[in-house]
Tab-separated table of C-alpha atoms in Angstrom:
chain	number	residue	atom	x	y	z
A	1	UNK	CA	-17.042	17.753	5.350
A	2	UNK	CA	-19.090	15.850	2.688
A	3	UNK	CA	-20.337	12.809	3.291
A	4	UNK	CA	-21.607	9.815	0.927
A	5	UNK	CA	-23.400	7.031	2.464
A	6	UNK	CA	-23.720	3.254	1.105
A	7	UNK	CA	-26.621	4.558	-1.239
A	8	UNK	CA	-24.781	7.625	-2.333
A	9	UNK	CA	-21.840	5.494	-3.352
A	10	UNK	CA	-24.188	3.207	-5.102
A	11	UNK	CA	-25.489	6.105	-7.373
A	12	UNK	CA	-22.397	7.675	-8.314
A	13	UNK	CA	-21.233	7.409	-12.130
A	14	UNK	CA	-19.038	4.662	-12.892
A	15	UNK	CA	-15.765	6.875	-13.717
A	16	UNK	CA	-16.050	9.295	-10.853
A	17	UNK	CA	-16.994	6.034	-8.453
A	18	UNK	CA	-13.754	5.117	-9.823
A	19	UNK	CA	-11.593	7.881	-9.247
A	20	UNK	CA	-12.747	8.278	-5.401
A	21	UNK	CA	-12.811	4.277	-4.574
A	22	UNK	CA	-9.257	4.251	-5.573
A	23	UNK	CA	-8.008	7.451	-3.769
A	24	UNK	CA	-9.366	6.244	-0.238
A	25	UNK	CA	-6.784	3.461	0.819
A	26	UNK	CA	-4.368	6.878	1.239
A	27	UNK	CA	-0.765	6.461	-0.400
A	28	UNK	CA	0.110	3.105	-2.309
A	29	UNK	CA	2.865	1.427	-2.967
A	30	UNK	CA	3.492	1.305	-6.474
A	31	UNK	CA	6.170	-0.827	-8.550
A	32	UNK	CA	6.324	-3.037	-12.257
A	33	UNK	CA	5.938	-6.642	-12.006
A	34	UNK	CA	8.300	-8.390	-14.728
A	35	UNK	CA	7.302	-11.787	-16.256
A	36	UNK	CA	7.819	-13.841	-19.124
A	37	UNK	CA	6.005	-16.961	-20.297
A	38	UNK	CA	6.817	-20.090	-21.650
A	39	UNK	CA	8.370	-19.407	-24.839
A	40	UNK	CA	10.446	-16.356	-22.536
A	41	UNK	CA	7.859	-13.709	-24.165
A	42	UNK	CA	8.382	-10.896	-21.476
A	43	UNK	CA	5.735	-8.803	-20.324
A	44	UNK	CA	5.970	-5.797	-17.642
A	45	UNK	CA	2.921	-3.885	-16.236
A	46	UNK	CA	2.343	-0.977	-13.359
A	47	UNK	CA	0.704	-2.022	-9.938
A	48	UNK	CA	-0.436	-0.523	-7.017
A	49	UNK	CA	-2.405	-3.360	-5.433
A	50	UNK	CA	1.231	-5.113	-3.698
A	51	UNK	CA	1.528	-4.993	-0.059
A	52	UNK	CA	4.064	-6.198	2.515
A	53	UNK	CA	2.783	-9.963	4.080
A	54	UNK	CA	5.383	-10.535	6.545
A	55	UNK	CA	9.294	-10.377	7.255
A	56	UNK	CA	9.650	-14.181	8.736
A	57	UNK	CA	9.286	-15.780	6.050
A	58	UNK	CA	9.600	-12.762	3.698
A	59	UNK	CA	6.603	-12.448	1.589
A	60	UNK	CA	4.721	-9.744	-0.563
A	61	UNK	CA	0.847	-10.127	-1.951
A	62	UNK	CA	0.153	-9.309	-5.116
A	63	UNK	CA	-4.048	-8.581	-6.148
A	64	UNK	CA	-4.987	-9.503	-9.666
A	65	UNK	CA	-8.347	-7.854	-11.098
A	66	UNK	CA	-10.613	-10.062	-12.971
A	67	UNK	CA	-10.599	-9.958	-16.615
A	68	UNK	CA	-8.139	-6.619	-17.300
A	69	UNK	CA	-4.862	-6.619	-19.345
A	70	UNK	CA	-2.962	-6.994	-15.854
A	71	UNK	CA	-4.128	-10.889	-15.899
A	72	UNK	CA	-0.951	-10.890	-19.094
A	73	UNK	CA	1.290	-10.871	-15.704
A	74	UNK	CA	-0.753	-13.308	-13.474
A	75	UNK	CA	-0.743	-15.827	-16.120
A	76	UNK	CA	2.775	-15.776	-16.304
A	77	UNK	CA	3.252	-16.396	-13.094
A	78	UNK	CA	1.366	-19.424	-12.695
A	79	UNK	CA	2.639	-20.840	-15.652
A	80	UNK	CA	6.178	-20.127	-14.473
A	81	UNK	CA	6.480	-19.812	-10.879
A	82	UNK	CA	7.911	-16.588	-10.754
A	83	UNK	CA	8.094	-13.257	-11.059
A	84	UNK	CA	9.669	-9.741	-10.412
A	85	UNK	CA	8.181	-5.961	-8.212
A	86	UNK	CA	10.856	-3.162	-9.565
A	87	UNK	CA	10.675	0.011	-7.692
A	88	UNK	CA	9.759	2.859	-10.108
A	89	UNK	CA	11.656	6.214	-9.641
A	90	UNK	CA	10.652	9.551	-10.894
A	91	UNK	CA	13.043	9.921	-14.234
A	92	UNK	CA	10.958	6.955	-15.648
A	93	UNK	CA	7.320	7.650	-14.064
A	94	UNK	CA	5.824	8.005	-17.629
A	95	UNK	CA	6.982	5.255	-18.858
A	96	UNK	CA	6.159	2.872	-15.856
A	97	UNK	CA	2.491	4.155	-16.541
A	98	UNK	CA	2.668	3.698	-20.334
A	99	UNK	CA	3.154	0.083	-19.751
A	100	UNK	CA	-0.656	-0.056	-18.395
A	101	UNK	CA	-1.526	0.312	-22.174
A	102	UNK	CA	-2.681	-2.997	-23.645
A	103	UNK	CA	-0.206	-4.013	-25.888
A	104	UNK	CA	0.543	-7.259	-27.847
A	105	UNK	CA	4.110	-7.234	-27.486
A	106	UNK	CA	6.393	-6.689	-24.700
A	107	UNK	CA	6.063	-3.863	-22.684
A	108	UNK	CA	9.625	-3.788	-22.204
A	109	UNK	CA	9.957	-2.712	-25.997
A	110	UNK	CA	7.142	-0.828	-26.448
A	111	UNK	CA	7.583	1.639	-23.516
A	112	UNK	CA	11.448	2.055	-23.991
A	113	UNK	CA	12.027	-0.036	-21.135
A	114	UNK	CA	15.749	-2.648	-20.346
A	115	UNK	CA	14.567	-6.220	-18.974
A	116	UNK	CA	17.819	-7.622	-17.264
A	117	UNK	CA	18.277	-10.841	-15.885
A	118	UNK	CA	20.323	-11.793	-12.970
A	119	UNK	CA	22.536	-14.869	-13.212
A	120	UNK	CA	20.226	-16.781	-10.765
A	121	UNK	CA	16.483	-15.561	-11.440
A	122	UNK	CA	14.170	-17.229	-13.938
A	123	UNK	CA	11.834	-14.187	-14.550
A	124	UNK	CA	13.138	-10.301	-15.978
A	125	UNK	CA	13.587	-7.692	-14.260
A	126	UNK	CA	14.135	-4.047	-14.426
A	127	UNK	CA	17.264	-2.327	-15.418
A	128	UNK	CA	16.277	0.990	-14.529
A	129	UNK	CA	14.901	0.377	-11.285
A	130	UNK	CA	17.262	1.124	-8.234
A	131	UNK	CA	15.169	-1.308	-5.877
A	132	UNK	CA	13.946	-5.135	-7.437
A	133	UNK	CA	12.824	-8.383	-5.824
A	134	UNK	CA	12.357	-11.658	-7.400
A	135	UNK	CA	9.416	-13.538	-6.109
A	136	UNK	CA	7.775	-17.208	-6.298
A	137	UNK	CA	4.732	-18.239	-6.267
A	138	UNK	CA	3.646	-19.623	-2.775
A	139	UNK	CA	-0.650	-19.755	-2.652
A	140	UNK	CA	-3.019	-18.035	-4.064
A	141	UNK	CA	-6.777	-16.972	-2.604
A	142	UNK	CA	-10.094	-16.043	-4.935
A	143	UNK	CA	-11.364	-13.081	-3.310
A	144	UNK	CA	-15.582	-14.048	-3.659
A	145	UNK	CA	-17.067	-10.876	-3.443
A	146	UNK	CA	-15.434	-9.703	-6.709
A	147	UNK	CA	-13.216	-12.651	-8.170
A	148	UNK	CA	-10.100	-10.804	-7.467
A	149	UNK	CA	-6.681	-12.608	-7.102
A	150	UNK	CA	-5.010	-12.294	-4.059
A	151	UNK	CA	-1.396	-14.246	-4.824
A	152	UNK	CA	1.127	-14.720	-1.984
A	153	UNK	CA	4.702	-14.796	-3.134
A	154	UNK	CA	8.011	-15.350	-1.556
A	155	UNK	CA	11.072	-12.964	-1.603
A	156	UNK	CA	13.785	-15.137	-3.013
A	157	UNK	CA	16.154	-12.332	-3.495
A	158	UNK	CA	16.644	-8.738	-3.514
A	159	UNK	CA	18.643	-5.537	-5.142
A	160	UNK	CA	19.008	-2.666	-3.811
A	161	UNK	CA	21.577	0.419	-4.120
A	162	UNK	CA	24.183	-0.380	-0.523
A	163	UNK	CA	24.932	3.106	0.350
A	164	UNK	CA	20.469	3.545	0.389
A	165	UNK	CA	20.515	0.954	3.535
A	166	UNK	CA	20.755	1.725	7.400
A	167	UNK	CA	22.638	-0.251	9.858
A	168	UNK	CA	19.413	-1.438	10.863
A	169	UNK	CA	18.646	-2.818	7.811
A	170	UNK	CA	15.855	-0.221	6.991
A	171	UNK	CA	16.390	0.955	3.535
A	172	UNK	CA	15.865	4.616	2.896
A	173	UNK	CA	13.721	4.631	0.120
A	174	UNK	CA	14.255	8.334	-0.475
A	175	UNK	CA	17.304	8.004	-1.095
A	176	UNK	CA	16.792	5.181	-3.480
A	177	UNK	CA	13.827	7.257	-5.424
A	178	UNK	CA	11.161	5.258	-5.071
A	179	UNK	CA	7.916	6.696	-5.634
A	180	UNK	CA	4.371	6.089	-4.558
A	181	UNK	CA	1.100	6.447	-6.395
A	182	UNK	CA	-2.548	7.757	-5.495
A	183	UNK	CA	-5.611	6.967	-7.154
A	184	UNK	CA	-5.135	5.569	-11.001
A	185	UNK	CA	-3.030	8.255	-12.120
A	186	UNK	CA	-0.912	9.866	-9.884
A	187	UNK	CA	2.390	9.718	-8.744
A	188	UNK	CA	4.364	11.371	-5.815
A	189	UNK	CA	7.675	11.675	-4.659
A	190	UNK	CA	8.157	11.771	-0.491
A	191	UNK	CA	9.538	13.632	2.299
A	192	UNK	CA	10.713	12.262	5.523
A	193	UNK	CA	8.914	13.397	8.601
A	194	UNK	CA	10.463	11.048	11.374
A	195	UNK	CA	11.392	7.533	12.263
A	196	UNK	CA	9.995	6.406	15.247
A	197	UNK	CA	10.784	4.209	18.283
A	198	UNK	CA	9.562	1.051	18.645
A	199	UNK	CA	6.134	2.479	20.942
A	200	UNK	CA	5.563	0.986	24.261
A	201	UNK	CA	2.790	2.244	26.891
A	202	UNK	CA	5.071	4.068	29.179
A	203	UNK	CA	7.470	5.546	27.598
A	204	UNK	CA	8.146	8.764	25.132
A	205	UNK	CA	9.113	7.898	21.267
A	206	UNK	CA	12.180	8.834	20.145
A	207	UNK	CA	13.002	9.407	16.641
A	208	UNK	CA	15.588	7.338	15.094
A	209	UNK	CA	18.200	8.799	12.589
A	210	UNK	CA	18.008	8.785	9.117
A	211	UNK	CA	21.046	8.787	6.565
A	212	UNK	CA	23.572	11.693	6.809
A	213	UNK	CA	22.258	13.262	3.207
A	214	UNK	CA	26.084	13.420	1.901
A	215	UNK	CA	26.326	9.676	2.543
A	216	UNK	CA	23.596	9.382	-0.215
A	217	UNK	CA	24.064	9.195	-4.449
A	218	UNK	CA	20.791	10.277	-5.915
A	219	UNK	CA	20.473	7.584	-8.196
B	1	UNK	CA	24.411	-2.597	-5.814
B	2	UNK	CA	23.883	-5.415	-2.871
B	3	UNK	CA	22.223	-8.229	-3.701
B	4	UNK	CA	20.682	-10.954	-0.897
B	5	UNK	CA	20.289	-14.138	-2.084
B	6	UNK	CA	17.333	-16.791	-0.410
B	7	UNK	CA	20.109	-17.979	1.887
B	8	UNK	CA	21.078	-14.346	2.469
B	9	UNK	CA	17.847	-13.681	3.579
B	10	UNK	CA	17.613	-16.493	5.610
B	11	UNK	CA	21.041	-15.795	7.636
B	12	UNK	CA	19.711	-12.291	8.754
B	13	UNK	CA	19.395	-10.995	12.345
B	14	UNK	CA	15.724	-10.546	13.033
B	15	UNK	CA	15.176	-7.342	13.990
B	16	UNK	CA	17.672	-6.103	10.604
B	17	UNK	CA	15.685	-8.616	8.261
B	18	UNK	CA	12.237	-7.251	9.833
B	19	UNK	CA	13.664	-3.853	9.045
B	20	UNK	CA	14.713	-4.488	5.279
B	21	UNK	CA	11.545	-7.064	4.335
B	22	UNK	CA	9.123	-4.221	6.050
B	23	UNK	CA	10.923	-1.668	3.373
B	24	UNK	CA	10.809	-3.557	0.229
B	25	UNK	CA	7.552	-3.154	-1.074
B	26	UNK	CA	7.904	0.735	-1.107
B	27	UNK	CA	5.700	3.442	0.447
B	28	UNK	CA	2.512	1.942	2.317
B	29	UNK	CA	-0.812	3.500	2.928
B	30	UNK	CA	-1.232	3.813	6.425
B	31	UNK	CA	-3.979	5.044	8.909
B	32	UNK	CA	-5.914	4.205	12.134
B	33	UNK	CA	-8.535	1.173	12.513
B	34	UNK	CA	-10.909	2.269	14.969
B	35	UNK	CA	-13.226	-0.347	16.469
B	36	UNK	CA	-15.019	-1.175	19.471
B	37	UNK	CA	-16.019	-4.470	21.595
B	38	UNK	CA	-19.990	-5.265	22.310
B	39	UNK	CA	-19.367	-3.726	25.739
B	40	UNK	CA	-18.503	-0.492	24.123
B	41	UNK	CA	-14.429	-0.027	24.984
B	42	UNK	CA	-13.039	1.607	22.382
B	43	UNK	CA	-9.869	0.268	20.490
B	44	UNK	CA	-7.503	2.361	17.750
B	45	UNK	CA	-4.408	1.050	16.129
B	46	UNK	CA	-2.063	2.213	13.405
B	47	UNK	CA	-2.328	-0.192	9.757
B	48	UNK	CA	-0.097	0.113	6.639
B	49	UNK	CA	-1.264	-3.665	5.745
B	50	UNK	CA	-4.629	-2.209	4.017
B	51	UNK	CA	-4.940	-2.041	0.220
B	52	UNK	CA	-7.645	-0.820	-2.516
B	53	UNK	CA	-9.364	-4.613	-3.617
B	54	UNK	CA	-11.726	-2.696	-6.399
B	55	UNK	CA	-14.209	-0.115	-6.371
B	56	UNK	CA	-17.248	-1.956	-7.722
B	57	UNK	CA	-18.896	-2.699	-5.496
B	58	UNK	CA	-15.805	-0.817	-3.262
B	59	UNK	CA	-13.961	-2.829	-1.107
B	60	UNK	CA	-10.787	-2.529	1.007
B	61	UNK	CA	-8.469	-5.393	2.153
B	62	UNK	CA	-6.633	-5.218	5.642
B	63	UNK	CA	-3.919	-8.117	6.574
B	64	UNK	CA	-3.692	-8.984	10.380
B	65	UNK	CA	-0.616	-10.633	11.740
B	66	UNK	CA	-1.033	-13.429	13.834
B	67	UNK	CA	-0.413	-12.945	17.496
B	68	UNK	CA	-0.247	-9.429	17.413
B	69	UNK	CA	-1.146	-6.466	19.624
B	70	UNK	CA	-2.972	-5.447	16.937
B	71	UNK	CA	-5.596	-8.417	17.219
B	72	UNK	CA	-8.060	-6.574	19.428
B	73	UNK	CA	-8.840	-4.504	16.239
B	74	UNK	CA	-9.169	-8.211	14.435
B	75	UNK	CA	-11.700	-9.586	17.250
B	76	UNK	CA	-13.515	-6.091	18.074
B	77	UNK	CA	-14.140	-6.430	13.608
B	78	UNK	CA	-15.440	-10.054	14.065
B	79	UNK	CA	-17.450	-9.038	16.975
B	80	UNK	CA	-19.182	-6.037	15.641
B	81	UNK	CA	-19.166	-6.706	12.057
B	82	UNK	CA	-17.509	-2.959	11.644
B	83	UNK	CA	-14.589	-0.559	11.947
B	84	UNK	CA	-13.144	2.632	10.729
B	85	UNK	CA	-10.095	3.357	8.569
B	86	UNK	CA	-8.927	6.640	9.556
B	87	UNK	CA	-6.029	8.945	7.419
B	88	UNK	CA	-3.066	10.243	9.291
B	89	UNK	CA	-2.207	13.825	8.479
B	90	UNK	CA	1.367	15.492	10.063
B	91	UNK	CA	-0.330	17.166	12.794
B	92	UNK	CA	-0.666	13.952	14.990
B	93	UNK	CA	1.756	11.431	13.641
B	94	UNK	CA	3.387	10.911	16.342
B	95	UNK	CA	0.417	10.042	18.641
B	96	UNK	CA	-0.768	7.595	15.854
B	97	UNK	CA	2.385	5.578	15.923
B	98	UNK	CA	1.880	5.641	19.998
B	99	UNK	CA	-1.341	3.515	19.284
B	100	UNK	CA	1.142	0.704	18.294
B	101	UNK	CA	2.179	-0.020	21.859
B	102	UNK	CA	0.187	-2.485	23.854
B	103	UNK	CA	-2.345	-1.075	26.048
B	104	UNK	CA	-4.972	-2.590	28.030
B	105	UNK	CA	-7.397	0.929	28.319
B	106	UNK	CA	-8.391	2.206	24.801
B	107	UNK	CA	-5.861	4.144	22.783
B	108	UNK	CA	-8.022	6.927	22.079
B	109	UNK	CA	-7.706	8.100	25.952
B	110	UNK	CA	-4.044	7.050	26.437
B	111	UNK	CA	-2.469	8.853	23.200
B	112	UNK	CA	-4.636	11.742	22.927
B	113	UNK	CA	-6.830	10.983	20.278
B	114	UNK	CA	-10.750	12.142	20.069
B	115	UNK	CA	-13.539	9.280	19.328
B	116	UNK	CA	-16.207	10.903	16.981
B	117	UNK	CA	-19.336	8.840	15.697
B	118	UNK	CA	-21.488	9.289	12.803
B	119	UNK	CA	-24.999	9.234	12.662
B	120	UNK	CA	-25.187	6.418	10.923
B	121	UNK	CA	-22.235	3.841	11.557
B	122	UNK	CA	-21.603	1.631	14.592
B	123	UNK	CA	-17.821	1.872	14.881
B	124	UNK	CA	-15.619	4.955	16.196
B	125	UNK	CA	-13.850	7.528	13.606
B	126	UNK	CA	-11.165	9.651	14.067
B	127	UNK	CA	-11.871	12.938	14.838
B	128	UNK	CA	-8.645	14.380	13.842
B	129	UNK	CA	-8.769	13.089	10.570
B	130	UNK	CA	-9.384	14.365	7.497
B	131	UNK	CA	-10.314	11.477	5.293
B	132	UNK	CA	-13.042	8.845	7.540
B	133	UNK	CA	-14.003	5.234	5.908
B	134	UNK	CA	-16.424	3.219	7.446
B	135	UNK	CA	-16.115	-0.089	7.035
B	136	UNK	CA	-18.368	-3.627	7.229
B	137	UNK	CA	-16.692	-6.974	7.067
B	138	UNK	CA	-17.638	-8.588	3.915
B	139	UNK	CA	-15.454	-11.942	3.743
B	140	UNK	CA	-11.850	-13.801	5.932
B	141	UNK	CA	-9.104	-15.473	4.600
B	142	UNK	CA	-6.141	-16.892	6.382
B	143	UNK	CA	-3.034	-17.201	4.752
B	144	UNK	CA	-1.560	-20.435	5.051
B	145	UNK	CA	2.057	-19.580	4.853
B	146	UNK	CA	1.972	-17.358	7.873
B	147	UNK	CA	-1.313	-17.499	9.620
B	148	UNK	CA	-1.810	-14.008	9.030
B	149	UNK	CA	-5.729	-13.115	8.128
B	150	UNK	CA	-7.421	-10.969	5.214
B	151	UNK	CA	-10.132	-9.657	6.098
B	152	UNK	CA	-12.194	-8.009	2.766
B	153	UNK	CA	-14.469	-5.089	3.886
B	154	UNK	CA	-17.027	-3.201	2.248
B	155	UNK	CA	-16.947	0.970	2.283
B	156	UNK	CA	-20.074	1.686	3.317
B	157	UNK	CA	-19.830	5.530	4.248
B	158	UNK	CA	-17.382	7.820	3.007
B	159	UNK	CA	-15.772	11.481	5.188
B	160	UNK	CA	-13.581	13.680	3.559
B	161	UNK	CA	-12.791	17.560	3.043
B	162	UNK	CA	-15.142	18.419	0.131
B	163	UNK	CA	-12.553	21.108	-1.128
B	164	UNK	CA	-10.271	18.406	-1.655
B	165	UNK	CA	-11.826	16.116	-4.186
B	166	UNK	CA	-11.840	17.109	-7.659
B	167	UNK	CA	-14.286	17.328	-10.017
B	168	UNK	CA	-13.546	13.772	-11.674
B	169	UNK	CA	-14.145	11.855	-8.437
B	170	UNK	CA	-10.271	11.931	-7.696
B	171	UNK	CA	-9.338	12.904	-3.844
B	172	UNK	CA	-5.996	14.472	-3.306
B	173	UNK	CA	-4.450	13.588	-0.564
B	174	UNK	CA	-2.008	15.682	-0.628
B	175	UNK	CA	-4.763	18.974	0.113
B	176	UNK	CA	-6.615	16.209	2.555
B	177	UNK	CA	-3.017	16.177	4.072
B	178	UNK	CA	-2.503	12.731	4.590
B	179	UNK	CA	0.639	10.533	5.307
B	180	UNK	CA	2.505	7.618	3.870
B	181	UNK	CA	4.911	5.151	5.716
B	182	UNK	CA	7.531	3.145	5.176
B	183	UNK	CA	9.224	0.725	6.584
B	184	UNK	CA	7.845	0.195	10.475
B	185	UNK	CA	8.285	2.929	11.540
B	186	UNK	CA	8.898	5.902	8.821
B	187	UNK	CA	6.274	8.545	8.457
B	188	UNK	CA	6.279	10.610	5.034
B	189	UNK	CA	4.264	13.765	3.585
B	190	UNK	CA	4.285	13.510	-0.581
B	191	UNK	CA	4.458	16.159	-3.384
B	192	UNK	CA	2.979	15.182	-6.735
B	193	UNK	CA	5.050	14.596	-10.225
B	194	UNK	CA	1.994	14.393	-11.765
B	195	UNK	CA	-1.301	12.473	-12.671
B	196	UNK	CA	-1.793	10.758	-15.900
B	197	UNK	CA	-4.377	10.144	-18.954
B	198	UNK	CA	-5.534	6.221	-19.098
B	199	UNK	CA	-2.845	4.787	-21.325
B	200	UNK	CA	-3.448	3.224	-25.070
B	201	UNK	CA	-0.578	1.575	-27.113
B	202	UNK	CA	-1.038	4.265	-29.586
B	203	UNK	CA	-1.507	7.666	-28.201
B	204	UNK	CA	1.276	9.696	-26.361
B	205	UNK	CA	0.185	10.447	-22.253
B	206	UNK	CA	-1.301	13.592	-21.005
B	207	UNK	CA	-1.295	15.177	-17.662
B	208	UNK	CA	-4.526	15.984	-15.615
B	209	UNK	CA	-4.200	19.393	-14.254
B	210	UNK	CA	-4.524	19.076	-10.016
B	211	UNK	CA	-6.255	21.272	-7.653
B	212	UNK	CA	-5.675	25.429	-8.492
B	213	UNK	CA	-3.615	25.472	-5.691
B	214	UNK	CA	-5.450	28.650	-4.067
B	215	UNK	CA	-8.706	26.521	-4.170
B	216	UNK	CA	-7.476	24.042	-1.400
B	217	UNK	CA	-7.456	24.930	2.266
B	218	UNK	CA	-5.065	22.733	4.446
B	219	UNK	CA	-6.257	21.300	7.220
């Protein structure tokens, strides 16, 4: 094994300290927020710093860093309320990182990209993306060690492809196509290994079911 | 596609709507938060609420719920000052998501697992795992909305398979073997699409070539 302590970390150059930093949190979660501003100027960026917050009331965080072309999308949202987190799936992977480019315009133009608005949502969403939330604005925390944003939002409502969602209410993002990301560049699709029981101390896990795979359209 | 409005939302079952919430922002990181009390018992628990905050300095964010099981790891962290963050490979998934059930002994002894300390640190690793973080609380913020906590920690020594990072700083986790999850209780393995240049507005997007895969042992 190699091993870097506090002081190795310290030394390393800034690009390669940036490369490992970001690979060490494991698998993230990766997906394109969709704003617009004011005057309805729509922008939509990559993220990988969105996490699940809790299921009662449903709410997702959202971490802004300080001064980057990301802050296009936090401004938006506090100056409207609201946003959107789209799912990205693998036929559009290069064009969900494209939009990380720091453009002028929308990002929706630019990268080749369909904003489409539901009939009861103020900010745009994604066309292509099988899997998108609209979200509002709830509190927001300045991280002190590093003047990141941490913004709490609500989930105010959701789409998502039916026949991708279990009785339980899990929904199979397999079969929906979501992907996840690693590091700063890099993108993955999945494979199932189990579903598990709900663990208590005495007693075995069992593994729960997942969808029959000809009850499933490959978006 | 289905669509669930705010009221939809509201008028779920619990267990369904903790099911569908816990899926929506896509794949999570997950791994094992190792800590002990000042009288030395050991505690291990299984996380997907732990996100990259930035890598300079490099810092990693972990949400606790409130009134959780989990909350030994919280008050063992405030205690000490210190945990682990420990990667989940296939090998001994299942015995990870056992760590989620509420024991009073230490979950290293009652699912299986192996307690292995560094020269150096003050909390309990993983021994089974590939990928090792060792963490030092830095700042706490409690979320008003939901009581749950952040709690912003500082990487202060790193573990991993040296044939597994690559020569930019970048660690693949797929060679390192580790796991994503979804949902509560969904463990996943990954296979890469592909990594990416840095994007500009201007210039077309390359791929970065991964690991020759006869250079990578799995572990």
């Amino acid at each position: 094994m190699r091993s870097y302590s506090k002081e190795d970390i310290e030394r390393l150059d800034q690009r390669y300290r940036t490369n490992l930093i970001n690979s060490l949190t494991g698998f993230k979660s990766v997906g394109l927020i969709g704003t617009q501003n004011k005057a309805r100027l729509t922008n939509l960026a990559v993220f990988s710093q969105v996490f699940h917050m809790g299921a009662h009331p449903p709410l997702l965080g959202i971490l802004f860093r300080p001064h980057s072309a990301e802050r296009h999308s936090l401004e938006n949202l506090l100056e409207t309320g609201y946003c959107t987190f789209n799912h990205i799936q693998e036929s559009f992977v290069e064009k969900a990182h494209q939009t990380s480019a720091r453009y002028a315009a929308s990002e929706f133009d630019a990268c080749g990209l369909t904003p489409w608005y539901s009939p009861s949502f103020p900010a745009p969403y994604l066309a292509e993306a099988n899997v998108r939330l609209g979200l509002r604005l709830v509190e927001k925390h300045l991280m002190q060690v590093n003047q990141t944003e941490l913004v709490v939002t609500a989930i105010e409502e959701i789409w998502l492809p039916e026949q991708c969602q279990l009785p339980d209410g899990y929904l199979d993002l397999e079969a929906a196509g979501s992907v996840c990301c690693s590091g700063l560049d890099s993108y993955h699709t999945t494979q199932r290994i189990a579903r598990f029981s709900y663990a208590k101390p005495d007693q075995p896990l069992r593994t729960i079911e997942p969808l029959p795979a000809d009850s499933v359209k490959q978006a």
